[in-house]
mmCIF file of C-alpha atoms and ligand atoms in Angstrom:
data_model
loop_
_atom_site.group_PDB
_atom_site.id
_atom_site.type_symbol
_atom_site.label_atom_id
_atom_site.label_comp_id
_atom_site.label_asym_id
_atom_site.label_seq_id
_atom_site.Cartn_x
_atom_site.Cartn_y
_atom_site.Cartn_z
ATOM 1 C CA MET A 1361 162.553 237.134 12.570
ATOM 2 C CA SER A 1362 160.042 236.219 15.252
ATOM 3 C CA LEU A 1363 161.458 234.186 18.091
ATOM 4 C CA LEU A 1364 157.911 233.346 19.176
ATOM 5 C CA LEU A 1365 154.949 233.335 16.846
ATOM 6 C CA VAL A 1366 151.368 232.740 17.941
ATOM 7 C CA GLU A 1367 148.715 232.594 15.231
ATOM 8 C CA ASP A 1368 144.954 232.315 15.660
ATOM 9 C CA LEU A 1369 145.372 230.361 18.871
ATOM 10 C CA ARG A 1370 142.324 228.833 20.545
ATOM 11 C CA ALA A 1371 142.561 227.060 23.889
ATOM 12 C CA GLY A 1372 140.647 226.515 27.098
ATOM 13 C CA TYR A 1373 139.550 224.083 29.774
ATOM 14 C CA GLY A 1374 137.006 221.352 29.031
ATOM 15 C CA SER A 1375 134.001 222.908 27.336
ATOM 16 C CA LEU A 1376 135.220 226.434 28.187
ATOM 17 C CA GLU A 1377 137.113 228.191 25.404
ATOM 18 C CA VAL A 1378 139.249 230.927 26.989
ATOM 19 C CA LEU A 1379 141.447 232.071 24.095
ATOM 20 C CA HIS A 1380 139.390 232.902 20.998
ATOM 21 C CA GLY A 1381 141.981 233.195 18.269
ATOM 22 C CA ILE A 1382 145.045 234.999 19.609
ATOM 23 C CA SER A 1383 147.816 236.206 17.298
ATOM 24 C CA LEU A 1384 151.004 237.773 18.555
ATOM 25 C CA SER A 1385 154.726 237.715 17.978
ATOM 26 C CA VAL A 1386 157.886 238.353 19.969
ATOM 27 C CA GLN A 1387 161.082 239.299 18.159
ATOM 28 C CA SER A 1388 164.475 238.271 19.430
ATOM 29 C CA GLY A 1389 165.718 240.763 22.054
ATOM 30 C CA GLU A 1390 162.319 242.345 22.614
ATOM 31 C CA ALA A 1391 160.432 242.796 25.864
ATOM 32 C CA VAL A 1392 156.730 242.371 25.173
ATOM 33 C CA THR A 1393 154.012 242.715 27.766
ATOM 34 C CA VAL A 1394 150.517 241.209 27.807
ATOM 35 C CA LEU A 1395 148.052 243.233 29.859
ATOM 36 C CA GLY A 1396 144.390 242.741 30.598
ATOM 37 C CA PRO A 1397 141.794 242.422 33.341
ATOM 38 C CA ASN A 1398 141.431 239.437 35.675
ATOM 39 C CA GLY A 1399 140.186 236.382 33.828
ATOM 40 C CA ALA A 1400 141.100 237.737 30.367
ATOM 41 C CA GLY A 1401 143.196 234.644 29.681
ATOM 42 C CA LYS A 1402 146.745 235.940 30.219
ATOM 43 C CA SER A 1403 147.925 232.971 32.286
ATOM 44 C CA THR A 1404 146.120 230.574 29.958
ATOM 45 C CA LEU A 1405 148.052 232.103 27.050
ATOM 46 C CA LEU A 1406 151.403 231.490 28.749
ATOM 47 C CA ARG A 1407 150.328 227.980 29.793
ATOM 48 C CA THR A 1408 149.306 227.146 26.242
ATOM 49 C CA ILE A 1409 152.618 228.399 24.846
ATOM 50 C CA SER A 1410 154.503 226.224 27.329
ATOM 51 C CA GLY A 1411 152.383 223.161 26.564
ATOM 52 C CA LEU A 1412 150.552 222.944 29.899
ATOM 53 C CA VAL A 1413 147.215 223.653 28.193
ATOM 54 C CA GLU A 1414 146.502 222.096 24.823
ATOM 55 C CA ALA A 1415 146.226 224.365 21.797
ATOM 56 C CA ARG A 1416 142.954 223.528 19.999
ATOM 57 C CA THR A 1417 143.620 225.353 16.757
ATOM 58 C CA GLY A 1418 146.171 227.785 15.427
ATOM 59 C CA GLN A 1419 149.925 227.808 15.372
ATOM 60 C CA LEU A 1420 152.659 228.141 17.972
ATOM 61 C CA LYS A 1421 156.187 228.505 16.679
ATOM 62 C CA PHE A 1422 159.437 229.012 18.573
ATOM 63 C CA GLU A 1423 162.457 229.738 16.394
ATOM 64 C CA GLN A 1424 160.240 228.865 13.419
ATOM 65 C CA GLU A 1425 159.654 225.381 14.735
ATOM 66 C CA SER A 1426 156.164 224.232 15.605
ATOM 67 C CA LEU A 1427 155.458 223.522 19.266
ATOM 68 C CA ALA A 1428 152.402 221.450 18.321
ATOM 69 C CA GLY A 1429 152.254 218.083 20.021
ATOM 70 C CA ARG A 1430 155.297 218.720 22.200
ATOM 71 C CA GLN A 1431 155.188 217.589 25.805
ATOM 72 C CA ALA A 1432 155.342 220.392 28.387
ATOM 73 C CA HIS A 1433 158.573 219.061 29.905
ATOM 74 C CA SER A 1434 160.401 219.272 26.558
ATOM 75 C CA ILE A 1435 159.611 222.962 25.949
ATOM 76 C CA PRO A 1436 162.201 224.421 28.382
ATOM 77 C CA LEU A 1437 164.859 222.356 26.597
ATOM 78 C CA LEU A 1438 164.200 224.450 23.472
ATOM 79 C CA GLY A 1439 165.133 227.605 25.403
ATOM 80 C CA LEU A 1440 161.643 228.753 26.361
ATOM 81 C CA ALA A 1441 161.269 229.200 30.129
ATOM 82 C CA HIS A 1442 158.071 229.953 32.060
ATOM 83 C CA VAL A 1443 157.877 231.423 35.552
ATOM 84 C CA PRO A 1444 154.250 230.793 36.553
ATOM 85 C CA GLU A 1445 152.028 232.983 38.695
ATOM 86 C CA ALA A 1446 152.399 230.740 41.748
ATOM 87 C CA ARG A 1447 156.148 230.697 42.271
ATOM 88 C CA HIS A 1448 156.458 227.014 43.197
ATOM 89 C CA VAL A 1449 159.924 226.996 44.702
ATOM 90 C CA PHE A 1450 160.897 223.758 46.436
ATOM 91 C CA ALA A 1451 160.374 224.948 50.014
ATOM 92 C CA GLN A 1452 162.455 222.226 51.695
ATOM 93 C CA LEU A 1453 165.442 222.593 49.373
ATOM 94 C CA SER A 1454 168.057 225.299 49.803
ATOM 95 C CA VAL A 1455 168.252 228.303 47.505
ATOM 96 C CA GLN A 1456 171.309 226.848 45.780
ATOM 97 C CA GLU A 1457 169.629 223.438 45.361
ATOM 98 C CA ASN A 1458 166.580 225.100 43.808
ATOM 99 C CA LEU A 1459 168.830 226.906 41.350
ATOM 100 C CA MET A 1460 170.752 223.739 40.484
ATOM 101 C CA VAL A 1461 167.457 222.005 39.636
ATOM 102 C CA GLY A 1462 166.881 224.790 37.095
ATOM 103 C CA GLY A 1463 170.285 224.075 35.578
ATOM 104 C CA THR A 1464 169.468 220.426 34.810
ATOM 105 C CA PRO A 1465 169.306 220.986 31.011
ATOM 106 C CA LEU A 1466 172.907 222.256 30.942
ATOM 107 C CA PRO A 1467 175.500 219.763 29.689
ATOM 108 C CA SER A 1468 177.947 219.680 32.626
ATOM 109 C CA ARG A 1469 178.416 220.547 36.261
ATOM 110 C CA ALA A 1470 180.921 223.247 35.240
ATOM 111 C CA ALA A 1471 178.272 224.848 33.006
ATOM 112 C CA ARG A 1472 175.778 224.715 35.873
ATOM 113 C CA MET A 1473 178.267 226.346 38.263
ATOM 114 C CA ASP A 1474 178.909 229.162 35.740
ATOM 115 C CA ALA A 1475 175.177 229.755 35.356
ATOM 116 C CA LEU A 1476 174.774 229.688 39.142
ATOM 117 C CA ASP A 1477 177.430 232.361 39.511
ATOM 118 C CA GLU A 1478 175.682 234.609 36.979
ATOM 119 C CA VAL A 1479 172.303 234.236 38.681
ATOM 120 C CA LEU A 1480 173.843 234.992 42.090
ATOM 121 C CA ASP A 1481 175.509 238.100 40.602
ATOM 122 C CA LEU A 1482 172.151 239.231 39.252
ATOM 123 C CA PHE A 1483 170.377 238.617 42.590
ATOM 124 C CA PRO A 1484 173.051 239.169 45.283
ATOM 125 C CA MET A 1485 170.417 238.546 47.953
ATOM 126 C CA LEU A 1486 170.230 234.927 46.791
ATOM 127 C CA ARG A 1487 173.992 234.550 47.312
ATOM 128 C CA ASP A 1488 173.616 235.643 50.935
ATOM 129 C CA LYS A 1489 170.816 233.083 51.357
ATOM 130 C CA ALA A 1490 172.348 230.282 49.270
ATOM 131 C CA SER A 1491 172.141 227.692 52.073
ATOM 132 C CA ALA A 1492 168.798 228.823 53.482
ATOM 133 C CA ALA A 1493 165.657 226.772 52.851
ATOM 134 C CA ALA A 1494 163.683 228.352 50.016
ATOM 135 C CA GLY A 1495 160.546 228.185 52.164
ATOM 136 C CA SER A 1496 162.114 230.610 54.631
ATOM 137 C CA LEU A 1497 162.475 233.396 52.033
ATOM 138 C CA SER A 1498 160.134 236.386 51.747
ATOM 139 C CA GLY A 1499 157.700 236.617 48.816
ATOM 140 C CA GLY A 1500 160.020 238.909 46.874
ATOM 141 C CA GLN A 1501 163.007 236.670 47.489
ATOM 142 C CA GLN A 1502 161.015 233.634 46.332
ATOM 143 C CA GLN A 1503 160.052 235.495 43.149
ATOM 144 C CA MET A 1504 163.731 236.254 42.470
ATOM 145 C CA LEU A 1505 164.544 232.598 43.158
ATOM 146 C CA ALA A 1506 161.826 231.425 40.767
ATOM 147 C CA ILE A 1507 163.181 233.737 38.054
ATOM 148 C CA GLY A 1508 166.766 232.736 38.864
ATOM 149 C CA ARG A 1509 165.842 229.074 38.572
ATOM 150 C CA ALA A 1510 164.323 229.698 35.138
ATOM 151 C CA LEU A 1511 167.472 231.564 34.054
ATOM 152 C CA MET A 1512 169.707 228.679 35.100
ATOM 153 C CA SER A 1513 168.845 226.778 31.919
ATOM 154 C CA ARG A 1514 170.044 229.778 29.841
ATOM 155 C CA PRO A 1515 166.737 230.334 28.031
ATOM 156 C CA LYS A 1516 166.383 232.449 24.902
ATOM 157 C CA LEU A 1517 162.943 233.620 25.956
ATOM 158 C CA VAL A 1518 161.527 233.826 29.452
ATOM 159 C CA MET A 1519 157.808 234.208 30.136
ATOM 160 C CA LEU A 1520 156.967 235.860 33.457
ATOM 161 C CA ASP A 1521 153.454 235.689 34.890
ATOM 162 C CA GLU A 1522 152.742 238.660 37.174
ATOM 163 C CA PRO A 1523 156.184 238.783 38.819
ATOM 164 C CA SER A 1524 155.264 241.828 40.918
ATOM 165 C CA LEU A 1525 152.089 240.294 42.387
ATOM 166 C CA GLY A 1526 151.905 240.836 46.147
ATOM 167 C CA LEU A 1527 155.321 242.479 46.418
ATOM 168 C CA ALA A 1528 156.141 245.761 48.150
ATOM 169 C CA PRO A 1529 156.941 248.636 45.739
ATOM 170 C CA VAL A 1530 160.608 248.749 46.771
ATOM 171 C CA ILE A 1531 160.948 245.022 45.972
ATOM 172 C CA VAL A 1532 159.187 245.507 42.640
ATOM 173 C CA ASP A 1533 161.747 248.205 41.784
ATOM 174 C CA GLU A 1534 164.597 245.872 42.702
ATOM 175 C CA LEU A 1535 163.091 243.104 40.599
ATOM 176 C CA TYR A 1536 162.713 245.373 37.563
ATOM 177 C CA VAL A 1537 166.305 246.595 37.872
ATOM 178 C CA ALA A 1538 167.358 242.951 37.502
ATOM 179 C CA LEU A 1539 164.941 242.388 34.605
ATOM 180 C CA GLY A 1540 166.359 245.509 32.935
ATOM 181 C CA LYS A 1541 169.867 244.030 33.152
ATOM 182 C CA LEU A 1542 168.628 240.801 31.567
ATOM 183 C CA LYS A 1543 166.979 242.741 28.770
ATOM 184 C CA LEU A 1544 170.176 244.713 28.164
ATOM 185 C CA ALA A 1545 172.080 241.441 28.017
ATOM 186 C CA GLY A 1546 169.797 240.398 25.149
ATOM 187 C CA LEU A 1547 167.288 238.113 26.839
ATOM 188 C CA THR A 1548 163.870 238.110 25.188
ATOM 189 C CA ILE A 1549 161.026 238.609 27.662
ATOM 190 C CA LEU A 1550 157.276 238.003 27.477
ATOM 191 C CA LEU A 1551 155.771 239.645 30.539
ATOM 192 C CA VAL A 1552 152.266 239.364 31.959
ATOM 193 C CA GLU A 1553 151.729 242.107 34.529
ATOM 194 C CA GLN A 1554 148.945 243.531 36.653
ATOM 195 C CA ASP A 1555 151.137 246.552 37.351
ATOM 196 C CA VAL A 1556 150.336 248.239 34.029
ATOM 197 C CA HIS A 1557 152.412 251.319 34.678
ATOM 198 C CA THR A 1558 155.564 249.330 35.469
ATOM 199 C CA ALA A 1559 154.971 246.977 32.536
ATOM 200 C CA LEU A 1560 154.564 249.802 30.004
ATOM 201 C CA GLU A 1561 157.691 251.513 31.352
ATOM 202 C CA PHE A 1562 159.650 248.292 30.951
ATOM 203 C CA ALA A 1563 158.378 246.769 27.707
ATOM 204 C CA ASP A 1564 159.020 247.712 24.086
ATOM 205 C CA ARG A 1565 155.589 246.567 22.909
ATOM 206 C CA ALA A 1566 152.305 245.595 24.506
ATOM 207 C CA TYR A 1567 149.175 243.601 23.776
ATOM 208 C CA VAL A 1568 145.937 244.098 25.687
ATOM 209 C CA LEU A 1569 143.905 240.939 26.138
ATOM 210 C CA GLU A 1570 140.174 241.247 26.848
ATOM 211 C CA ASN A 1571 137.857 238.230 27.078
ATOM 212 C CA GLY A 1572 140.352 235.997 25.352
ATOM 213 C CA ALA A 1573 140.984 238.241 22.357
ATOM 214 C CA ILE A 1574 143.566 240.921 21.557
ATOM 215 C CA ALA A 1575 141.756 244.237 22.014
ATOM 216 C CA LEU A 1576 144.702 246.525 21.355
ATOM 217 C CA SER A 1577 148.419 246.337 20.596
ATOM 218 C CA GLY A 1578 151.295 248.642 19.839
ATOM 219 C CA ALA A 1579 154.452 250.284 21.094
ATOM 220 C CA ALA A 1580 154.441 250.501 24.888
ATOM 221 C CA SER A 1581 155.060 254.242 24.668
ATOM 222 C CA ALA A 1582 151.993 254.675 22.435
ATOM 223 C CA LEU A 1583 149.824 252.620 24.787
ATOM 224 C CA ARG A 1584 150.918 254.778 27.716
ATOM 225 C CA ASP A 1585 149.280 257.692 25.903
ATOM 226 C CA ASP A 1586 146.190 255.783 24.778
ATOM 227 C CA PRO A 1587 142.998 257.180 26.388
ATOM 228 C CA HIS A 1588 141.434 253.676 26.666
ATOM 229 C CA ILE A 1589 144.442 252.329 28.551
ATOM 230 C CA ARG A 1590 144.799 255.421 30.685
ATOM 231 C CA GLU A 1591 141.171 255.281 31.735
ATOM 232 C CA LEU A 1592 140.778 251.524 32.128
ATOM 233 C CA TYR A 1593 144.132 250.570 33.602
ATOM 234 C CA LEU A 1594 145.984 253.606 34.803
ATOM 235 C CA GLY A 1595 143.035 255.335 36.469
ATOM 236 C CA LEU A 1596 143.887 258.618 34.726
HETATM 237 N N1 ATP B 2660 142.343 225.237 35.439
HETATM 238 C C1 ATP B 2660 141.242 225.877 35.012
HETATM 239 N N2 ATP B 2660 140.093 225.195 34.798
HETATM 240 C C2 ATP B 2660 138.979 225.836 34.346
HETATM 241 N N3 ATP B 2660 138.917 227.150 34.079
HETATM 242 C C3 ATP B 2660 140.033 227.876 34.275
HETATM 243 C C4 ATP B 2660 141.248 227.281 34.753
HETATM 244 N N4 ATP B 2660 142.186 228.261 34.841
HETATM 245 C C5 ATP B 2660 141.583 229.390 34.449
HETATM 246 N N5 ATP B 2660 140.295 229.176 34.110
HETATM 247 C C6 ATP B 2660 139.346 230.173 33.595
HETATM 248 O O1 ATP B 2660 139.882 230.697 32.389
HETATM 249 C C7 ATP B 2660 139.657 232.098 32.305
HETATM 250 C C8 ATP B 2660 140.971 232.803 32.109
HETATM 251 O O2 ATP B 2660 141.784 232.596 33.248
HETATM 252 P P1 ATP B 2660 143.298 233.062 33.305
HETATM 253 O O3 ATP B 2660 143.835 232.547 34.587
HETATM 254 O O4 ATP B 2660 143.996 232.686 32.059
HETATM 255 O O5 ATP B 2660 143.134 234.642 33.344
HETATM 256 P P2 ATP B 2660 144.203 235.769 33.696
HETATM 257 O O6 ATP B 2660 144.082 236.794 32.645
HETATM 258 O O7 ATP B 2660 145.523 235.160 33.936
HETATM 259 O O8 ATP B 2660 143.610 236.363 35.053
HETATM 260 P P3 ATP B 2660 144.379 236.954 36.372
HETATM 261 O O9 ATP B 2660 144.667 238.382 36.062
HETATM 262 O O10 ATP B 2660 143.330 236.817 37.444
HETATM 263 O O11 ATP B 2660 145.587 236.121 36.629
HETATM 264 C C9 ATP B 2660 138.897 232.477 33.572
HETATM 265 O O12 ATP B 2660 137.540 232.504 33.260
HETATM 266 C C10 ATP B 2660 139.219 231.355 34.528
HETATM 267 O O13 ATP B 2660 138.162 231.168 35.430
HETATM 268 MG MG1 MG B 2661 146.797 235.070 35.536
#
């Protein structure tokens, strides 16, 4: 059963249509990556799924329920979290306060404290910095905080928009070790990445978006061997 189903989705900004009929699905427990050149519409796709951009036609279903007409703020409550390209941590708040904001949908303080403990186990660096202002963290630490904050609500599916952007390779490795643990624990992940090699190593399946349409899709391992991908994205 598809956890997330996107069918013939069209969306854009004003008179500009960016997504020209996108169809894709994410099964429960899968890691799926969406690749594509700058401006292809990857971020717009994630924004439309999370209700920040209006879907013009087509269907969006999460757990077989339509997302049509839902307000953006109600989508995370369904268990669908989105970590946008710009990390948007609350710079003045401490690391722990940022995480607690993410835990708002949970029913009790005890539940929030349990979730906090799990996130701090996943990203031990955040435990060391729990009282530090989020604005004082490095780019990589802020990315981990943004992901940690999304995890606090215990989502079923998390959408990550270019988590490795601007990070040093050693930090990217650290980040993907954590994402691998989440995947093993059963979290479903929809990943937009500019680091094609890392994304295809990590994901089970991939879609390639070009000019707002799906140009190619398949098992990540098959795409790694695809001449088009190797030439266009891997420089091989
Ligand atoms: N807020 C906006 N208003 C108008 N046009 C926008 C807006 N955001 C994006 N666009 C346009 O929509 C198209 C798709 O942009 P989008 O950000 O979805 O691409 P992307 O695949 O995420 O690119 P990147 O790899 O650079 O992040 C581009 O032509 C972009 O200029
Ligand atoms: Mg983008």
